[in-house]
Coordinates of C-alpha atoms and ligand atoms in Angstrom, one line a residue:
M375 CA 0.0 0.1 0.0
I376 CA 1.3 3.5 -0.6
I377 CA 1.5 5.5 2.5
D378 CA 1.5 9.2 2.9
S379 CA 4.0 9.4 6.0
H380 CA 3.2 13.0 6.8
T381 CA 0.1 14.7 5.9
H382 CA -2.7 17.3 7.2
M383 CA -6.4 16.7 6.3
D384 CA -8.7 19.4 6.7
T385 CA -11.5 18.5 9.1
G386 CA -13.6 21.3 7.8
N387 CA -13.7 23.5 10.7
G388 CA -11.2 25.9 9.3
L389 CA -8.6 24.9 11.9
G390 CA -5.2 23.2 11.5
I391 CA -1.9 24.1 10.0
G392 CA -1.7 25.0 6.3
I393 CA -5.5 25.1 6.0
E394 CA -6.5 28.2 4.1
N395 CA -9.8 27.3 2.2
S396 CA -11.6 24.9 4.4
N397 CA -13.2 22.1 2.4
P398 CA -15.7 20.0 4.4
K399 CA -15.8 17.2 2.0
E400 CA -12.0 16.6 2.1
L401 CA -12.1 14.5 5.1
A402 CA -14.8 12.3 4.0
E403 CA -12.9 11.4 0.7
F404 CA -9.8 10.7 2.7
R405 CA -11.8 8.5 5.0
N406 CA -13.1 6.3 2.1
M407 CA -9.7 6.0 0.4
I408 CA -8.1 4.9 3.7
R409 CA -10.8 2.4 4.6
E410 CA -10.6 1.0 1.1
K411 CA -6.6 0.7 1.5
K412 CA -6.0 2.9 -1.5
L413 CA -4.0 5.0 0.9
G414 CA -2.4 4.9 4.2
V415 CA -1.5 7.9 6.2
L416 CA 0.4 9.4 9.3
A417 CA -2.1 12.2 9.8
N418 CA -0.9 15.2 11.7
A419 CA -2.9 16.6 14.3
S420 CA -2.0 19.9 15.6
C421 CA -4.8 20.5 18.0
V422 CA -7.4 18.4 19.9
S423 CA -10.1 18.8 17.4
E424 CA -8.2 17.4 14.6
F425 CA -7.0 14.5 16.8
E426 CA -10.5 13.8 17.6
A427 CA -11.6 13.9 14.0
F428 CA -8.7 11.5 12.7
E429 CA -9.3 9.1 15.6
T430 CA -12.6 8.3 13.8
I431 CA -11.0 7.1 10.6
E432 CA -10.4 3.4 10.6
G433 CA -6.9 2.6 9.6
A434 CA -5.3 6.1 10.1
F435 CA -2.1 6.4 12.1
I436 CA -2.1 10.0 14.0
S437 CA 0.8 12.1 15.0
F438 CA 0.0 14.8 17.6
G439 CA 2.1 17.8 18.6
I440 CA 2.1 21.7 18.7
H441 CA 3.5 22.9 15.3
P442 CA 6.2 25.6 15.7
W443 CA 4.0 28.0 13.8
N444 CA 1.7 27.9 16.9
T445 CA 4.0 29.1 19.2
H446 CA 2.2 32.5 19.1
E447 CA -0.4 30.9 21.4
F448 CA 2.3 31.4 24.3
C449 CA 2.8 35.1 23.6
K450 CA 0.7 37.8 25.3
S451 CA 0.6 39.8 22.2
G452 CA -1.1 36.7 20.3
K453 CA 1.1 37.4 17.1
G454 CA 4.5 36.3 18.3
E455 CA 5.6 40.0 17.7
N456 CA 6.2 40.9 21.3
P457 CA 7.0 37.6 23.2
L458 CA 9.1 39.3 25.7
L459 CA 5.9 40.4 27.5
L460 CA 6.3 36.9 29.1
D461 CA 9.6 36.5 30.8
E462 CA 11.3 33.2 30.4
Q463 CA 10.2 31.5 33.6
D464 CA 6.6 32.2 32.5
W465 CA 7.2 30.6 29.0
V466 CA 8.4 27.4 30.6
K467 CA 5.5 27.3 33.0
C468 CA 3.0 28.3 30.5
I469 CA 4.1 25.7 27.9
R470 CA 4.4 23.0 30.7
E471 CA 0.6 23.7 31.6
K472 CA -0.5 23.7 28.0
L473 CA 1.2 20.4 27.2
E474 CA 0.1 18.7 30.5
G475 CA -3.4 19.6 29.4
V476 CA -3.2 17.7 26.3
K477 CA -1.1 14.8 27.6
E478 CA -3.7 12.1 26.9
Y479 CA -3.5 13.0 23.1
F480 CA 0.2 12.5 23.1
R481 CA -0.3 9.3 24.7
G482 CA -3.1 8.3 22.2
A483 CA -0.9 9.1 19.2
H484 CA 1.4 7.0 17.3
A485 CA 4.0 9.7 17.0
V486 CA 4.8 13.1 18.5
G487 CA 4.7 15.7 15.7
E488 CA 5.0 17.6 13.8
I489 CA 7.3 19.5 16.1
G490 CA 10.5 21.7 15.7
M491 CA 11.6 25.2 14.9
D492 CA 11.2 27.6 11.9
S493 CA 12.8 30.9 11.1
V494 CA 11.7 31.0 7.4
W495 CA 8.0 30.7 7.4
C496 CA 7.5 31.9 11.1
S497 CA 8.4 34.9 12.9
C498 CA 7.7 33.6 16.3
N499 CA 10.5 34.1 18.9
L500 CA 12.9 31.4 18.7
M501 CA 13.6 31.0 22.2
L502 CA 10.1 30.2 22.7
Q503 CA 10.1 27.9 19.7
R504 CA 12.9 26.1 21.2
E505 CA 11.3 25.7 24.6
L506 CA 8.2 24.3 23.1
F507 CA 10.3 21.7 20.9
I508 CA 12.4 20.5 23.8
Q509 CA 9.3 20.1 26.0
Q510 CA 7.6 18.2 23.4
L511 CA 10.9 16.0 23.0
E512 CA 10.8 15.1 26.6
I513 CA 7.2 13.9 26.4
A514 CA 8.1 11.8 23.5
Q515 CA 11.2 10.3 25.2
S516 CA 9.0 9.7 28.4
L517 CA 6.1 7.9 26.2
R518 CA 8.6 6.4 23.9
R519 CA 7.1 7.8 20.7
P520 CA 8.8 8.6 17.4
V521 CA 9.0 12.2 16.3
V522 CA 8.2 13.9 13.3
L523 CA 10.4 17.0 12.6
H524 CA 9.8 20.4 11.1
T525 CA 13.3 21.9 10.6
K526 CA 12.9 24.8 8.3
G527 CA 15.8 27.3 8.5
Q528 CA 16.8 25.7 11.9
E529 CA 18.4 22.6 10.6
K530 CA 21.8 22.8 12.3
A531 CA 20.3 24.0 15.8
I532 CA 17.6 21.1 15.6
A533 CA 20.3 18.5 14.7
E534 CA 22.2 19.7 17.8
I535 CA 19.2 19.4 20.0
L536 CA 18.5 16.0 18.9
L537 CA 21.8 14.7 20.1
N538 CA 20.3 14.7 23.6
Y539 CA 17.4 12.4 22.6
S540 CA 17.5 8.7 21.5
L541 CA 14.2 8.5 19.8
K542 CA 13.3 7.3 16.5
K543 CA 13.4 10.6 14.3
L544 CA 11.8 11.5 11.0
V545 CA 12.9 14.5 9.4
H546 CA 9.6 15.8 7.3
W547 CA 10.4 17.2 3.8
Y548 CA 13.9 18.1 4.4
S549 CA 14.6 21.0 2.0
C550 CA 17.9 22.3 3.2
E551 CA 21.1 21.9 0.8
Q552 CA 23.2 21.8 4.1
Y553 CA 23.6 19.9 7.3
L554 CA 22.0 16.5 6.0
E555 CA 24.9 14.6 7.4
L556 CA 24.0 15.8 10.9
F557 CA 20.7 13.9 10.7
L558 CA 22.2 10.9 8.9
E559 CA 24.6 10.4 11.7
Q560 CA 21.7 10.1 14.0
D561 CA 20.0 7.5 12.0
C562 CA 17.0 9.6 11.1
Y563 CA 14.2 8.6 8.9
F564 CA 13.4 11.2 6.0
T565 CA 10.2 11.7 3.9
V566 CA 10.6 12.9 0.3
G567 CA 8.3 15.9 -0.5
P568 CA 6.2 16.3 -3.6
N569 CA 8.6 18.8 -5.2
Y570 CA 11.3 16.0 -5.8
Q571 CA 11.6 17.1 -9.5
T572 CA 12.5 20.8 -8.8
S573 CA 14.3 20.8 -5.4
N574 CA 18.1 20.2 -5.3
A575 CA 17.7 19.6 -1.6
V576 CA 15.0 16.9 -2.0
K577 CA 17.0 15.3 -4.9
K578 CA 20.0 15.1 -2.6
V579 CA 17.8 13.4 0.2
I580 CA 16.7 10.7 -2.5
S581 CA 20.2 10.0 -3.6
T582 CA 22.0 10.2 -0.1
V583 CA 19.7 8.7 2.4
P584 CA 19.8 4.8 2.5
L585 CA 16.6 3.1 1.1
D586 CA 15.8 1.8 4.6
R587 CA 15.5 5.2 5.9
L588 CA 13.2 6.9 3.1
L589 CA 9.5 7.5 3.2
V590 CA 7.3 9.6 1.1
E591 CA 4.8 12.5 2.0
T592 CA 2.4 15.1 0.6
D593 CA 2.2 17.4 3.7
G594 CA -1.4 17.7 2.7
I595 CA -3.4 19.0 -0.3
S596 CA -2.2 22.6 0.0
A597 CA 1.4 21.7 0.0
V598 CA 1.1 19.5 -3.2
E599 CA -0.8 22.6 -4.7
W600 CA 1.9 24.8 -3.7
A601 CA 4.5 22.6 -5.1
S602 CA 2.8 21.6 -8.4
E603 CA 1.0 25.1 -9.0
K604 CA -2.2 23.5 -9.9
K605 CA -5.4 22.3 -8.0
I606 CA -5.2 18.7 -6.6
R607 CA -8.1 16.3 -5.9
V608 CA -8.0 13.9 -2.9
A609 CA -8.2 11.1 -5.5
E610 CA -4.9 12.2 -7.0
I611 CA -2.9 11.7 -3.9
P612 CA -1.8 8.0 -4.3
D613 CA -0.4 9.1 -7.8
V614 CA 1.5 12.0 -6.3
L615 CA 3.1 9.7 -3.8
K616 CA 3.7 7.1 -6.4
G617 CA 5.8 9.7 -8.4
S618 CA 8.0 10.0 -5.4
V619 CA 8.4 6.4 -5.1
R620 CA 9.4 6.1 -8.8
A621 CA 12.1 8.9 -8.3
I622 CA 13.3 6.8 -5.3
A623 CA 13.2 3.4 -7.3
E624 CA 15.2 4.9 -10.1
A625 CA 17.8 6.6 -7.9
K626 CA 18.4 3.3 -6.0
G627 CA 18.2 1.0 -9.3
I628 CA 15.2 -1.1 -8.2
A629 CA 11.6 -1.5 -9.6
P630 CA 9.0 0.8 -8.3
E631 CA 7.1 -2.1 -6.8
I632 CA 10.0 -3.1 -4.4
A633 CA 10.6 0.5 -3.5
E634 CA 6.9 0.8 -2.6
R635 CA 7.0 -2.2 -0.5
R636 CA 10.5 -1.2 1.3
I637 CA 8.9 2.2 1.9
E638 CA 5.9 0.7 3.5
E639 CA 8.2 -1.7 5.7
N640 CA 10.0 1.5 6.7
F641 CA 6.9 3.2 7.8
Y642 CA 5.9 0.6 10.4
R643 CA 9.5 0.1 11.5
F644 CA 9.5 3.8 12.2
L645 CA 6.2 3.6 14.3
G646 CA 7.3 0.6 16.0
I647 CA 4.5 -1.4 14.9
Ligands
LIG1811 ZN1 3.3 19.3 8.0

């Protein structure tokens, strides 16, 4: 089965990361495809309402975590522009209380994520992002859950933080042309994003990462639309993923069917199931 190892699905309530124009029908379409085993997913829940919606989808695996873009929740300004209104002691306490309140969702998820830091698409204070990231890594460590990582612009800092954690780590859609080796040294898994034809960094992931550490992902409909510059339907998602599998197969000199099977094995090994 083709598996989307990191995706966002629109629950139709306008919440969630990367959901701009909410589509109430999207989740039902995903639900049917997953039930019919046309697609497997590690669906990313960035809030309780997403978790509860994905939990009702038979056959879906779920990652749960507070995305770095949501760090602004912890700023008094509410926009991440003036986080120093809270002093560091308050951040630590405030984040701990928030995470404690959703502990059962971390416990109920197959993985903790996506978590990390971002200095490219997010203007939230990096010290705050770092605190939120580290506290979630601690939760993953205590619950023995693998982690899904968002590393945009903070690749080196994140690789250094990760050295303190002996977790299974999945670097989602790595798109930096540097520091790949810092993650390879830590035996990380990597997802290949849908821009494998145009991004040199993604091409490097395909050629450099060993086959037993490679996965494929879409990061959700809106990310595929961003990468392909056209509208995408839910029914097209398996073909998008199969394009990434073919690129991996070609780079590794194996048949696409074998690559698909090996990638599926990687997915279950990463989740420990
Ligand atoms: Zn994502």
